[in-house]
Amino acid sequence: SQTIHQWPATLVQPVGSPLSLECTVEGTSNPNLYWYRQAAGRGLQLLFYSVGIGQISSEVPQNLSASRPQDRQFILSSKKLLLSDSGFYLCAWSWGGVEQFFGPGTRLTVL
Amino acid sequence: SQKIEQNSEALNIQEGKTATLTCNYTNYSPAYLQWYRQDPGRGPVFLLLIRENEKEKRKERLKVTFDTTLKQSLFHITASQPADSATYLCALDRYGGSQGNLIFGKGTKLSVKP
Protein backbone atom coordinates (compact mmCIF):
# COMPACT_ATOMS: atom_id res chain seq x y z
CA SER A 1 0.00 0.00 0.00
CA GLN A 2 1.00 3.60 -0.48
CA THR A 3 2.11 5.89 2.33
CA ILE A 4 2.95 9.58 2.32
CA HIS A 5 5.19 11.17 4.92
CA GLN A 6 5.77 14.80 5.80
CA TRP A 7 8.15 16.36 8.27
CA PRO A 8 8.40 18.13 10.49
CA ALA A 9 4.87 18.01 11.91
CA THR A 10 5.17 21.47 13.45
CA LEU A 11 7.64 24.28 12.95
CA VAL A 12 8.11 27.72 14.47
CA GLN A 13 10.46 29.97 12.53
CA PRO A 14 11.44 33.66 12.77
CA VAL A 15 10.73 36.06 9.92
CA GLY A 16 13.57 36.06 7.41
CA SER A 17 14.76 32.54 8.18
CA PRO A 18 14.96 29.79 5.55
CA LEU A 19 12.53 26.90 5.22
CA SER A 20 12.72 23.34 4.04
CA LEU A 21 9.76 20.97 4.23
CA GLU A 22 10.07 17.44 2.95
CA CYS A 23 7.54 15.00 1.59
CA THR A 24 8.14 11.40 0.56
CA VAL A 25 5.82 8.78 -0.88
CA GLU A 26 6.23 5.02 -0.51
CA GLY A 27 4.66 2.18 -2.42
CA THR A 28 4.20 3.84 -5.79
CA SER A 29 6.32 5.08 -8.65
CA ASN A 30 6.15 8.19 -10.83
CA PRO A 31 3.31 9.80 -8.89
CA ASN A 32 2.07 13.34 -9.46
CA LEU A 33 3.09 15.35 -6.39
CA TYR A 34 1.50 18.50 -4.96
CA TRP A 35 2.17 21.14 -2.31
CA TYR A 36 -0.80 22.97 -0.79
CA ARG A 37 -1.14 25.64 1.85
CA GLN A 38 -4.18 26.10 4.06
CA ALA A 39 -4.18 29.42 5.90
CA ALA A 40 -6.59 30.29 8.69
CA GLY A 41 -9.96 31.25 7.25
CA ARG A 42 -8.89 30.46 3.72
CA GLY A 43 -9.31 27.47 1.48
CA LEU A 44 -6.78 24.92 0.41
CA GLN A 45 -4.46 26.61 -2.10
CA LEU A 46 -2.32 24.72 -4.59
CA LEU A 47 1.25 26.05 -4.55
CA PHE A 48 3.23 23.66 -6.77
CA TYR A 49 2.75 20.41 -8.60
CA SER A 50 5.09 18.01 -10.33
CA VAL A 51 4.47 15.29 -12.88
CA GLY A 52 8.05 14.01 -12.84
CA ILE A 53 11.61 14.46 -11.54
CA GLY A 54 12.76 18.03 -12.05
CA GLN A 55 9.38 19.11 -13.45
CA ILE A 56 7.77 21.78 -11.29
CA SER A 57 4.77 23.96 -12.06
CA SER A 58 3.89 26.92 -9.89
CA GLU A 59 0.37 28.20 -9.47
CA VAL A 60 0.94 31.13 -7.14
CA PRO A 61 3.88 33.57 -7.41
CA GLN A 62 5.49 33.95 -4.01
CA ASN A 63 8.74 33.60 -2.13
CA LEU A 64 8.46 29.80 -2.02
CA SER A 65 10.03 27.26 -4.35
CA ALA A 66 9.74 23.52 -4.82
CA SER A 67 12.05 20.80 -6.04
CA ARG A 68 11.72 17.14 -6.88
CA PRO A 69 15.19 15.62 -6.68
CA GLN A 70 13.91 12.02 -6.69
CA ASP A 71 10.82 10.30 -8.03
CA ARG A 72 9.08 10.10 -4.67
CA GLN A 73 10.54 13.13 -2.90
CA PHE A 74 9.11 16.62 -3.00
CA ILE A 75 10.66 19.56 -1.15
CA LEU A 76 9.21 22.98 -0.39
CA SER A 77 11.70 25.75 0.35
CA SER A 78 12.05 29.41 1.08
CA LYS A 79 15.14 31.58 1.44
CA LYS A 80 13.42 34.14 3.67
CA LEU A 81 10.12 33.49 5.40
CA LEU A 82 7.41 36.14 5.69
CA LEU A 83 4.71 36.39 8.34
CA SER A 84 2.18 35.58 5.61
CA ASP A 85 3.85 32.20 5.04
CA SER A 86 2.29 30.86 8.24
CA GLY A 87 -0.18 28.07 7.63
CA PHE A 88 -0.80 24.38 7.30
CA TYR A 89 1.28 22.87 4.50
CA LEU A 90 0.05 19.70 2.90
CA CYS A 91 1.73 17.40 0.43
CA ALA A 92 -0.36 15.12 -1.76
CA TRP A 93 0.15 12.52 -4.47
CA SER A 94 -2.04 11.06 -7.18
CA TRP A 95 -1.99 8.76 -10.17
CA GLY A 96 -2.90 10.69 -13.26
CA GLY A 97 -4.11 13.75 -11.40
CA VAL A 98 -7.54 12.56 -10.28
CA GLU A 99 -8.17 11.67 -6.63
CA GLN A 100 -5.41 12.93 -4.41
CA PHE A 101 -3.99 11.41 -1.25
CA PHE A 102 -2.80 13.85 1.36
CA GLY A 103 -0.06 13.65 3.94
CA PRO A 104 -0.42 14.55 7.62
CA GLY A 105 0.71 18.14 7.06
CA THR A 106 3.18 20.58 8.63
CA ARG A 107 1.93 23.40 10.82
CA LEU A 108 4.24 26.38 10.19
CA THR A 109 4.19 29.46 12.40
CA VAL A 110 6.33 32.42 11.38
CA LEU A 111 6.98 34.90 14.19
CA SER B 1 -10.98 31.85 -14.37
CA GLN B 2 -12.78 28.95 -12.78
CA LYS B 3 -14.13 29.55 -9.30
CA ILE B 4 -15.69 27.20 -6.81
CA GLU B 5 -17.92 28.13 -3.90
CA GLN B 6 -19.37 26.32 -0.94
CA ASN B 7 -22.06 28.67 0.26
CA SER B 8 -22.42 27.42 3.81
CA GLU B 9 -19.48 27.77 6.15
CA ALA B 10 -21.22 25.68 8.77
CA LEU B 11 -24.15 23.29 8.98
CA ASN B 12 -25.63 21.95 12.21
CA ILE B 13 -28.01 19.01 12.11
CA GLN B 14 -29.48 16.42 14.43
CA GLU B 15 -28.27 12.83 14.42
CA GLY B 16 -30.25 10.64 12.05
CA LYS B 17 -31.15 13.48 9.68
CA THR B 18 -29.79 13.94 6.16
CA ALA B 19 -27.08 16.53 5.69
CA THR B 20 -26.98 18.30 2.33
CA LEU B 21 -23.96 20.35 1.33
CA THR B 22 -23.76 22.54 -1.77
CA CYS B 23 -20.89 23.25 -4.15
CA ASN B 24 -21.21 25.72 -7.03
CA TYR B 25 -18.75 26.55 -9.76
CA THR B 26 -18.52 29.22 -12.44
CA ASN B 27 -17.49 29.09 -16.07
CA TYR B 28 -17.02 25.78 -17.87
CA SER B 29 -18.13 22.43 -16.53
CA PRO B 30 -15.25 20.30 -15.25
CA ALA B 31 -14.64 16.75 -16.39
CA TYR B 32 -15.26 15.65 -12.82
CA LEU B 33 -15.85 17.01 -9.35
CA GLN B 34 -14.54 15.56 -6.10
CA TRP B 35 -15.52 15.62 -2.45
CA TYR B 36 -13.11 15.32 0.46
CA ARG B 37 -13.46 15.12 4.22
CA GLN B 38 -11.06 16.99 6.51
CA ASP B 39 -10.80 16.53 10.26
CA PRO B 40 -9.12 19.21 12.42
CA GLY B 41 -5.33 19.18 12.10
CA ARG B 42 -5.39 16.46 9.43
CA GLY B 43 -5.05 16.32 5.67
CA PRO B 44 -8.18 15.91 3.52
CA VAL B 45 -9.36 12.40 2.71
CA PHE B 46 -10.92 11.60 -0.67
CA LEU B 47 -14.56 10.48 -0.51
CA LEU B 48 -16.21 10.51 -3.91
CA LEU B 49 -15.66 11.58 -7.49
CA ILE B 50 -18.45 12.24 -9.97
CA ARG B 51 -17.90 12.72 -13.70
CA GLU B 52 -19.71 15.23 -15.88
CA ASN B 53 -21.72 12.49 -17.61
CA GLU B 54 -22.93 11.07 -14.29
CA LYS B 55 -25.99 12.46 -12.58
CA GLU B 56 -25.53 10.68 -9.28
CA LYS B 57 -22.97 8.61 -7.40
CA ARG B 58 -23.45 6.66 -4.17
CA LYS B 59 -21.14 5.14 -1.59
CA GLU B 60 -22.72 3.68 1.52
CA ARG B 61 -24.52 6.62 3.26
CA LEU B 62 -23.01 9.18 0.88
CA LYS B 63 -24.61 10.47 -2.30
CA VAL B 64 -23.29 13.06 -4.73
CA THR B 65 -25.18 14.69 -7.58
CA PHE B 66 -23.81 16.76 -10.44
CA ASP B 67 -25.98 19.22 -12.36
CA THR B 68 -24.01 20.82 -15.20
CA THR B 69 -26.96 23.08 -16.06
CA LEU B 70 -27.05 24.59 -12.60
CA LYS B 71 -23.25 24.27 -12.30
CA GLN B 72 -23.77 22.65 -8.95
CA SER B 73 -22.97 19.52 -6.98
CA LEU B 74 -24.86 18.38 -3.92
CA PHE B 75 -23.33 16.11 -1.29
CA HIS B 76 -25.70 14.17 0.95
CA ILE B 77 -25.03 12.16 4.09
CA THR B 78 -28.05 10.11 5.08
CA ALA B 79 -28.70 8.87 8.63
CA SER B 80 -26.01 11.23 9.86
CA GLN B 81 -23.95 10.35 12.94
CA PRO B 82 -21.81 12.47 15.29
CA ALA B 83 -18.76 10.75 13.72
CA ASP B 84 -19.67 12.47 10.44
CA SER B 85 -18.79 15.82 12.01
CA ALA B 86 -15.96 17.29 9.94
CA THR B 87 -15.28 19.85 7.24
CA TYR B 88 -16.25 18.74 3.74
CA LEU B 89 -14.46 20.16 0.72
CA CYS B 90 -15.39 20.04 -2.93
CA ALA B 91 -12.74 20.30 -5.63
CA LEU B 92 -12.44 20.43 -9.39
CA ASP B 93 -9.68 20.75 -11.94
CA ARG B 94 -8.70 24.37 -12.50
CA TYR B 95 -8.56 24.02 -16.27
CA GLY B 96 -11.46 21.67 -16.70
CA GLY B 97 -9.40 18.62 -17.49
CA SER B 98 -7.78 15.88 -15.45
CA GLN B 99 -4.34 17.33 -14.77
CA GLY B 100 -4.78 17.28 -11.03
CA ASN B 101 -4.47 21.05 -10.82
CA LEU B 102 -7.29 21.23 -8.32
CA ILE B 103 -9.03 24.20 -6.81
CA PHE B 104 -10.88 23.60 -3.57
CA GLY B 105 -13.86 25.26 -2.00
CA LYS B 106 -13.38 26.73 1.47
CA GLY B 107 -15.38 23.88 2.91
CA THR B 108 -18.52 23.40 4.96
CA LYS B 109 -18.08 22.47 8.60
CA LEU B 110 -20.71 19.89 9.49
CA SER B 111 -21.70 19.32 13.10
CA VAL B 112 -23.98 16.40 13.87
CA LYS B 113 -25.46 16.59 17.35
CA PRO B 114 -26.67 13.50 19.23
PDB file of C-alpha atoms in Angstrom:
ATOM      1  CA  SER A   1       0.000   0.000   0.000  1.00  0.00           C
ATOM      2  CA  GLN A   2       0.999   3.597  -0.482  1.00  0.00           C
ATOM      3  CA  THR A   3       2.113   5.888   2.328  1.00  0.00           C
ATOM      4  CA  ILE A   4       2.949   9.575   2.322  1.00  0.00           C
ATOM      5  CA  HIS A   5       5.193  11.172   4.922  1.00  0.00           C
ATOM      6  CA  GLN A   6       5.770  14.805   5.799  1.00  0.00           C
ATOM      7  CA  TRP A   7       8.152  16.357   8.273  1.00  0.00           C
ATOM      8  CA  PRO A   8       8.397  18.128  10.494  1.00  0.00           C
ATOM      9  CA  ALA A   9       4.874  18.010  11.914  1.00  0.00           C
ATOM     10  CA  THR A  10       5.172  21.470  13.446  1.00  0.00           C
ATOM     11  CA  LEU A  11       7.645  24.279  12.954  1.00  0.00           C
ATOM     12  CA  VAL A  12       8.109  27.725  14.466  1.00  0.00           C
ATOM     13  CA  GLN A  13      10.456  29.974  12.526  1.00  0.00           C
ATOM     14  CA  PRO A  14      11.445  33.664  12.768  1.00  0.00           C
ATOM     15  CA  VAL A  15      10.729  36.058   9.918  1.00  0.00           C
ATOM     16  CA  GLY A  16      13.574  36.060   7.412  1.00  0.00           C
ATOM     17  CA  SER A  17      14.762  32.543   8.184  1.00  0.00           C
ATOM     18  CA  PRO A  18      14.961  29.791   5.550  1.00  0.00           C
ATOM     19  CA  LEU A  19      12.528  26.904   5.223  1.00  0.00           C
ATOM     20  CA  SER A  20      12.716  23.341   4.037  1.00  0.00           C
ATOM     21  CA  LEU A  21       9.759  20.970   4.228  1.00  0.00           C
ATOM     22  CA  GLU A  22      10.070  17.437   2.946  1.00  0.00           C
ATOM     23  CA  CYS A  23       7.538  15.000   1.590  1.00  0.00           C
ATOM     24  CA  THR A  24       8.141  11.405   0.564  1.00  0.00           C
ATOM     25  CA  VAL A  25       5.822   8.777  -0.877  1.00  0.00           C
ATOM     26  CA  GLU A  26       6.227   5.021  -0.510  1.00  0.00           C
ATOM     27  CA  GLY A  27       4.658   2.182  -2.418  1.00  0.00           C
ATOM     28  CA  THR A  28       4.204   3.835  -5.792  1.00  0.00           C
ATOM     29  CA  SER A  29       6.323   5.083  -8.649  1.00  0.00           C
ATOM     30  CA  ASN A  30       6.145   8.186 -10.834  1.00  0.00           C
ATOM     31  CA  PRO A  31       3.311   9.800  -8.894  1.00  0.00           C
ATOM     32  CA  ASN A  32       2.074  13.338  -9.460  1.00  0.00           C
ATOM     33  CA  LEU A  33       3.092  15.355  -6.388  1.00  0.00           C
ATOM     34  CA  TYR A  34       1.502  18.505  -4.964  1.00  0.00           C
ATOM     35  CA  TRP A  35       2.168  21.143  -2.311  1.00  0.00           C
ATOM     36  CA  TYR A  36      -0.797  22.975  -0.794  1.00  0.00           C
ATOM     37  CA  ARG A  37      -1.144  25.643   1.849  1.00  0.00           C
ATOM     38  CA  GLN A  38      -4.178  26.102   4.060  1.00  0.00           C
ATOM     39  CA  ALA A  39      -4.176  29.418   5.899  1.00  0.00           C
ATOM     40  CA  ALA A  40      -6.590  30.290   8.685  1.00  0.00           C
ATOM     41  CA  GLY A  41      -9.963  31.254   7.246  1.00  0.00           C
ATOM     42  CA  ARG A  42      -8.892  30.456   3.722  1.00  0.00           C
ATOM     43  CA  GLY A  43      -9.313  27.469   1.484  1.00  0.00           C
ATOM     44  CA  LEU A  44      -6.780  24.921   0.406  1.00  0.00           C
ATOM     45  CA  GLN A  45      -4.465  26.613  -2.102  1.00  0.00           C
ATOM     46  CA  LEU A  46      -2.318  24.720  -4.592  1.00  0.00           C
ATOM     47  CA  LEU A  47       1.253  26.055  -4.547  1.00  0.00           C
ATOM     48  CA  PHE A  48       3.228  23.664  -6.768  1.00  0.00           C
ATOM     49  CA  TYR A  49       2.749  20.415  -8.600  1.00  0.00           C
ATOM     50  CA  SER A  50       5.086  18.012 -10.327  1.00  0.00           C
ATOM     51  CA  VAL A  51       4.467  15.289 -12.882  1.00  0.00           C
ATOM     52  CA  GLY A  52       8.055  14.008 -12.841  1.00  0.00           C
ATOM     53  CA  ILE A  53      11.606  14.461 -11.544  1.00  0.00           C
ATOM     54  CA  GLY A  54      12.759  18.035 -12.052  1.00  0.00           C
ATOM     55  CA  GLN A  55       9.379  19.114 -13.451  1.00  0.00           C
ATOM     56  CA  ILE A  56       7.774  21.777 -11.290  1.00  0.00           C
ATOM     57  CA  SER A  57       4.768  23.959 -12.058  1.00  0.00           C
ATOM     58  CA  SER A  58       3.890  26.922  -9.887  1.00  0.00           C
ATOM     59  CA  GLU A  59       0.372  28.204  -9.469  1.00  0.00           C
ATOM     60  CA  VAL A  60       0.944  31.125  -7.138  1.00  0.00           C
ATOM     61  CA  PRO A  61       3.884  33.571  -7.406  1.00  0.00           C
ATOM     62  CA  GLN A  62       5.491  33.951  -4.010  1.00  0.00           C
ATOM     63  CA  ASN A  63       8.738  33.595  -2.130  1.00  0.00           C
ATOM     64  CA  LEU A  64       8.456  29.805  -2.019  1.00  0.00           C
ATOM     65  CA  SER A  65      10.026  27.263  -4.351  1.00  0.00           C
ATOM     66  CA  ALA A  66       9.739  23.520  -4.821  1.00  0.00           C
ATOM     67  CA  SER A  67      12.047  20.796  -6.040  1.00  0.00           C
ATOM     68  CA  ARG A  68      11.716  17.135  -6.885  1.00  0.00           C
ATOM     69  CA  PRO A  69      15.189  15.616  -6.681  1.00  0.00           C
ATOM     70  CA  GLN A  70      13.914  12.023  -6.688  1.00  0.00           C
ATOM     71  CA  ASP A  71      10.821  10.300  -8.032  1.00  0.00           C
ATOM     72  CA  ARG A  72       9.084  10.098  -4.667  1.00  0.00           C
ATOM     73  CA  GLN A  73      10.537  13.127  -2.903  1.00  0.00           C
ATOM     74  CA  PHE A  74       9.107  16.616  -2.998  1.00  0.00           C
ATOM     75  CA  ILE A  75      10.662  19.559  -1.145  1.00  0.00           C
ATOM     76  CA  LEU A  76       9.211  22.980  -0.392  1.00  0.00           C
ATOM     77  CA  SER A  77      11.702  25.753   0.349  1.00  0.00           C
ATOM     78  CA  SER A  78      12.048  29.412   1.079  1.00  0.00           C
ATOM     79  CA  LYS A  79      15.136  31.583   1.436  1.00  0.00           C
ATOM     80  CA  LYS A  80      13.418  34.138   3.669  1.00  0.00           C
ATOM     81  CA  LEU A  81      10.122  33.495   5.403  1.00  0.00           C
ATOM     82  CA  LEU A  82       7.414  36.139   5.689  1.00  0.00           C
ATOM     83  CA  LEU A  83       4.711  36.388   8.343  1.00  0.00           C
ATOM     84  CA  SER A  84       2.176  35.585   5.613  1.00  0.00           C
ATOM     85  CA  ASP A  85       3.847  32.204   5.041  1.00  0.00           C
ATOM     86  CA  SER A  86       2.294  30.860   8.242  1.00  0.00           C
ATOM     87  CA  GLY A  87      -0.178  28.073   7.631  1.00  0.00           C
ATOM     88  CA  PHE A  88      -0.797  24.378   7.304  1.00  0.00           C
ATOM     89  CA  TYR A  89       1.277  22.875   4.503  1.00  0.00           C
ATOM     90  CA  LEU A  90       0.047  19.705   2.899  1.00  0.00           C
ATOM     91  CA  CYS A  91       1.730  17.401   0.427  1.00  0.00           C
ATOM     92  CA  ALA A  92      -0.360  15.120  -1.757  1.00  0.00           C
ATOM     93  CA  TRP A  93       0.150  12.519  -4.465  1.00  0.00           C
ATOM     94  CA  SER A  94      -2.036  11.060  -7.184  1.00  0.00           C
ATOM     95  CA  TRP A  95      -1.988   8.764 -10.171  1.00  0.00           C
ATOM     96  CA  GLY A  96      -2.904  10.694 -13.263  1.00  0.00           C
ATOM     97  CA  GLY A  97      -4.109  13.752 -11.401  1.00  0.00           C
ATOM     98  CA  VAL A  98      -7.535  12.562 -10.275  1.00  0.00           C
ATOM     99  CA  GLU A  99      -8.173  11.671  -6.629  1.00  0.00           C
ATOM    100  CA  GLN A 100      -5.411  12.927  -4.408  1.00  0.00           C
ATOM    101  CA  PHE A 101      -3.989  11.409  -1.252  1.00  0.00           C
ATOM    102  CA  PHE A 102      -2.799  13.851   1.360  1.00  0.00           C
ATOM    103  CA  GLY A 103      -0.058  13.646   3.942  1.00  0.00           C
ATOM    104  CA  PRO A 104      -0.416  14.552   7.621  1.00  0.00           C
ATOM    105  CA  GLY A 105       0.709  18.139   7.058  1.00  0.00           C
ATOM    106  CA  THR A 106       3.176  20.577   8.628  1.00  0.00           C
ATOM    107  CA  ARG A 107       1.930  23.403  10.819  1.00  0.00           C
ATOM    108  CA  LEU A 108       4.241  26.384  10.194  1.00  0.00           C
ATOM    109  CA  THR A 109       4.187  29.460  12.403  1.00  0.00           C
ATOM    110  CA  VAL A 110       6.327  32.420  11.377  1.00  0.00           C
ATOM    111  CA  LEU A 111       6.979  34.895  14.189  1.00  0.00           C
TER     112      LEU A 111
ATOM    113  CA  SER B   1     -10.978  31.846 -14.374  1.00  0.00           C
ATOM    114  CA  GLN B   2     -12.778  28.946 -12.783  1.00  0.00           C
ATOM    115  CA  LYS B   3     -14.134  29.554  -9.296  1.00  0.00           C
ATOM    116  CA  ILE B   4     -15.686  27.201  -6.813  1.00  0.00           C
ATOM    117  CA  GLU B   5     -17.924  28.133  -3.903  1.00  0.00           C
ATOM    118  CA  GLN B   6     -19.369  26.317  -0.941  1.00  0.00           C
ATOM    119  CA  ASN B   7     -22.064  28.665   0.261  1.00  0.00           C
ATOM    120  CA  SER B   8     -22.420  27.425   3.807  1.00  0.00           C
ATOM    121  CA  GLU B   9     -19.483  27.772   6.151  1.00  0.00           C
ATOM    122  CA  ALA B  10     -21.222  25.680   8.770  1.00  0.00           C
ATOM    123  CA  LEU B  11     -24.148  23.290   8.978  1.00  0.00           C
ATOM    124  CA  ASN B  12     -25.631  21.949  12.212  1.00  0.00           C
ATOM    125  CA  ILE B  13     -28.006  19.013  12.114  1.00  0.00           C
ATOM    126  CA  GLN B  14     -29.483  16.418  14.431  1.00  0.00           C
ATOM    127  CA  GLU B  15     -28.267  12.834  14.418  1.00  0.00           C
ATOM    128  CA  GLY B  16     -30.247  10.644  12.051  1.00  0.00           C
ATOM    129  CA  LYS B  17     -31.146  13.482   9.680  1.00  0.00           C
ATOM    130  CA  THR B  18     -29.794  13.941   6.156  1.00  0.00           C
ATOM    131  CA  ALA B  19     -27.083  16.535   5.693  1.00  0.00           C
ATOM    132  CA  THR B  20     -26.978  18.296   2.330  1.00  0.00           C
ATOM    133  CA  LEU B  21     -23.960  20.355   1.327  1.00  0.00           C
ATOM    134  CA  THR B  22     -23.761  22.536  -1.770  1.00  0.00           C
ATOM    135  CA  CYS B  23     -20.887  23.250  -4.147  1.00  0.00           C
ATOM    136  CA  ASN B  24     -21.213  25.720  -7.025  1.00  0.00           C
ATOM    137  CA  TYR B  25     -18.750  26.551  -9.764  1.00  0.00           C
ATOM    138  CA  THR B  26     -18.515  29.223 -12.440  1.00  0.00           C
ATOM    139  CA  ASN B  27     -17.495  29.093 -16.071  1.00  0.00           C
ATOM    140  CA  TYR B  28     -17.017  25.780 -17.867  1.00  0.00           C
ATOM    141  CA  SER B  29     -18.133  22.433 -16.525  1.00  0.00           C
ATOM    142  CA  PRO B  30     -15.246  20.300 -15.248  1.00  0.00           C
ATOM    143  CA  ALA B  31     -14.639  16.751 -16.389  1.00  0.00           C
ATOM    144  CA  TYR B  32     -15.262  15.649 -12.822  1.00  0.00           C
ATOM    145  CA  LEU B  33     -15.854  17.009  -9.353  1.00  0.00           C
ATOM    146  CA  GLN B  34     -14.542  15.557  -6.103  1.00  0.00           C
ATOM    147  CA  TRP B  35     -15.524  15.621  -2.451  1.00  0.00           C
ATOM    148  CA  TYR B  36     -13.111  15.318   0.462  1.00  0.00           C
ATOM    149  CA  ARG B  37     -13.459  15.122   4.223  1.00  0.00           C
ATOM    150  CA  GLN B  38     -11.057  16.986   6.513  1.00  0.00           C
ATOM    151  CA  ASP B  39     -10.802  16.529  10.261  1.00  0.00           C
ATOM    152  CA  PRO B  40      -9.118  19.213  12.425  1.00  0.00           C
ATOM    153  CA  GLY B  41      -5.332  19.183  12.096  1.00  0.00           C
ATOM    154  CA  ARG B  42      -5.385  16.463   9.432  1.00  0.00           C
ATOM    155  CA  GLY B  43      -5.055  16.320   5.674  1.00  0.00           C
ATOM    156  CA  PRO B  44      -8.180  15.912   3.517  1.00  0.00           C
ATOM    157  CA  VAL B  45      -9.363  12.398   2.707  1.00  0.00           C
ATOM    158  CA  PHE B  46     -10.916  11.601  -0.666  1.00  0.00           C
ATOM    159  CA  LEU B  47     -14.555  10.481  -0.505  1.00  0.00           C
ATOM    160  CA  LEU B  48     -16.211  10.509  -3.905  1.00  0.00           C
ATOM    161  CA  LEU B  49     -15.661  11.579  -7.491  1.00  0.00           C
ATOM    162  CA  ILE B  50     -18.450  12.237  -9.975  1.00  0.00           C
ATOM    163  CA  ARG B  51     -17.898  12.724 -13.696  1.00  0.00           C
ATOM    164  CA  GLU B  52     -19.711  15.230 -15.884  1.00  0.00           C
ATOM    165  CA  ASN B  53     -21.718  12.492 -17.608  1.00  0.00           C
ATOM    166  CA  GLU B  54     -22.929  11.074 -14.294  1.00  0.00           C
ATOM    167  CA  LYS B  55     -25.992  12.457 -12.580  1.00  0.00           C
ATOM    168  CA  GLU B  56     -25.533  10.684  -9.275  1.00  0.00           C
ATOM    169  CA  LYS B  57     -22.969   8.605  -7.398  1.00  0.00           C
ATOM    170  CA  ARG B  58     -23.446   6.663  -4.165  1.00  0.00           C
ATOM    171  CA  LYS B  59     -21.143   5.143  -1.590  1.00  0.00           C
ATOM    172  CA  GLU B  60     -22.716   3.680   1.524  1.00  0.00           C
ATOM    173  CA  ARG B  61     -24.518   6.616   3.256  1.00  0.00           C
ATOM    174  CA  LEU B  62     -23.007   9.180   0.881  1.00  0.00           C
ATOM    175  CA  LYS B  63     -24.608  10.471  -2.301  1.00  0.00           C
ATOM    176  CA  VAL B  64     -23.290  13.063  -4.727  1.00  0.00           C
ATOM    177  CA  THR B  65     -25.180  14.685  -7.581  1.00  0.00           C
ATOM    178  CA  PHE B  66     -23.815  16.762 -10.438  1.00  0.00           C
ATOM    179  CA  ASP B  67     -25.983  19.217 -12.357  1.00  0.00           C
ATOM    180  CA  THR B  68     -24.010  20.815 -15.200  1.00  0.00           C
ATOM    181  CA  THR B  69     -26.961  23.077 -16.063  1.00  0.00           C
ATOM    182  CA  LEU B  70     -27.050  24.591 -12.596  1.00  0.00           C
ATOM    183  CA  LYS B  71     -23.252  24.274 -12.295  1.00  0.00           C
ATOM    184  CA  GLN B  72     -23.767  22.649  -8.948  1.00  0.00           C
ATOM    185  CA  SER B  73     -22.971  19.519  -6.982  1.00  0.00           C
ATOM    186  CA  LEU B  74     -24.855  18.380  -3.916  1.00  0.00           C
ATOM    187  CA  PHE B  75     -23.335  16.109  -1.286  1.00  0.00           C
ATOM    188  CA  HIS B  76     -25.703  14.170   0.954  1.00  0.00           C
ATOM    189  CA  ILE B  77     -25.025  12.164   4.093  1.00  0.00           C
ATOM    190  CA  THR B  78     -28.047  10.113   5.082  1.00  0.00           C
ATOM    191  CA  ALA B  79     -28.702   8.870   8.626  1.00  0.00           C
ATOM    192  CA  SER B  80     -26.006  11.227   9.861  1.00  0.00           C
ATOM    193  CA  GLN B  81     -23.947  10.346  12.936  1.00  0.00           C
ATOM    194  CA  PRO B  82     -21.812  12.469  15.293  1.00  0.00           C
ATOM    195  CA  ALA B  83     -18.764  10.752  13.721  1.00  0.00           C
ATOM    196  CA  ASP B  84     -19.674  12.465  10.436  1.00  0.00           C
ATOM    197  CA  SER B  85     -18.792  15.816  12.005  1.00  0.00           C
ATOM    198  CA  ALA B  86     -15.962  17.289   9.942  1.00  0.00           C
ATOM    199  CA  THR B  87     -15.283  19.845   7.240  1.00  0.00           C
ATOM    200  CA  TYR B  88     -16.249  18.742   3.743  1.00  0.00           C
ATOM    201  CA  LEU B  89     -14.460  20.164   0.721  1.00  0.00           C
ATOM    202  CA  CYS B  90     -15.391  20.044  -2.931  1.00  0.00           C
ATOM    203  CA  ALA B  91     -12.745  20.303  -5.626  1.00  0.00           C
ATOM    204  CA  LEU B  92     -12.436  20.426  -9.390  1.00  0.00           C
ATOM    205  CA  ASP B  93      -9.676  20.749 -11.943  1.00  0.00           C
ATOM    206  CA  ARG B  94      -8.696  24.370 -12.497  1.00  0.00           C
ATOM    207  CA  TYR B  95      -8.557  24.016 -16.270  1.00  0.00           C
ATOM    208  CA  GLY B  96     -11.459  21.672 -16.696  1.00  0.00           C
ATOM    209  CA  GLY B  97      -9.404  18.618 -17.494  1.00  0.00           C
ATOM    210  CA  SER B  98      -7.777  15.881 -15.455  1.00  0.00           C
ATOM    211  CA  GLN B  99      -4.339  17.327 -14.773  1.00  0.00           C
ATOM    212  CA  GLY B 100      -4.777  17.281 -11.028  1.00  0.00           C
ATOM    213  CA  ASN B 101      -4.467  21.049 -10.824  1.00  0.00           C
ATOM    214  CA  LEU B 102      -7.294  21.230  -8.320  1.00  0.00           C
ATOM    215  CA  ILE B 103      -9.030  24.196  -6.810  1.00  0.00           C
ATOM    216  CA  PHE B 104     -10.882  23.602  -3.572  1.00  0.00           C
ATOM    217  CA  GLY B 105     -13.863  25.263  -1.996  1.00  0.00           C
ATOM    218  CA  LYS B 106     -13.384  26.729   1.472  1.00  0.00           C
ATOM    219  CA  GLY B 107     -15.385  23.884   2.909  1.00  0.00           C
ATOM    220  CA  THR B 108     -18.522  23.400   4.956  1.00  0.00           C
ATOM    221  CA  LYS B 109     -18.083  22.465   8.596  1.00  0.00           C
ATOM    222  CA  LEU B 110     -20.710  19.891   9.486  1.00  0.00           C
ATOM    223  CA  SER B 111     -21.701  19.321  13.099  1.00  0.00           C
ATOM    224  CA  VAL B 112     -23.982  16.399  13.874  1.00  0.00           C
ATOM    225  CA  LYS B 113     -25.460  16.591  17.350  1.00  0.00           C
ATOM    226  CA  PRO B 114     -26.674  13.496  19.225  1.00  0.00           C
TER     227      PRO B 114
END
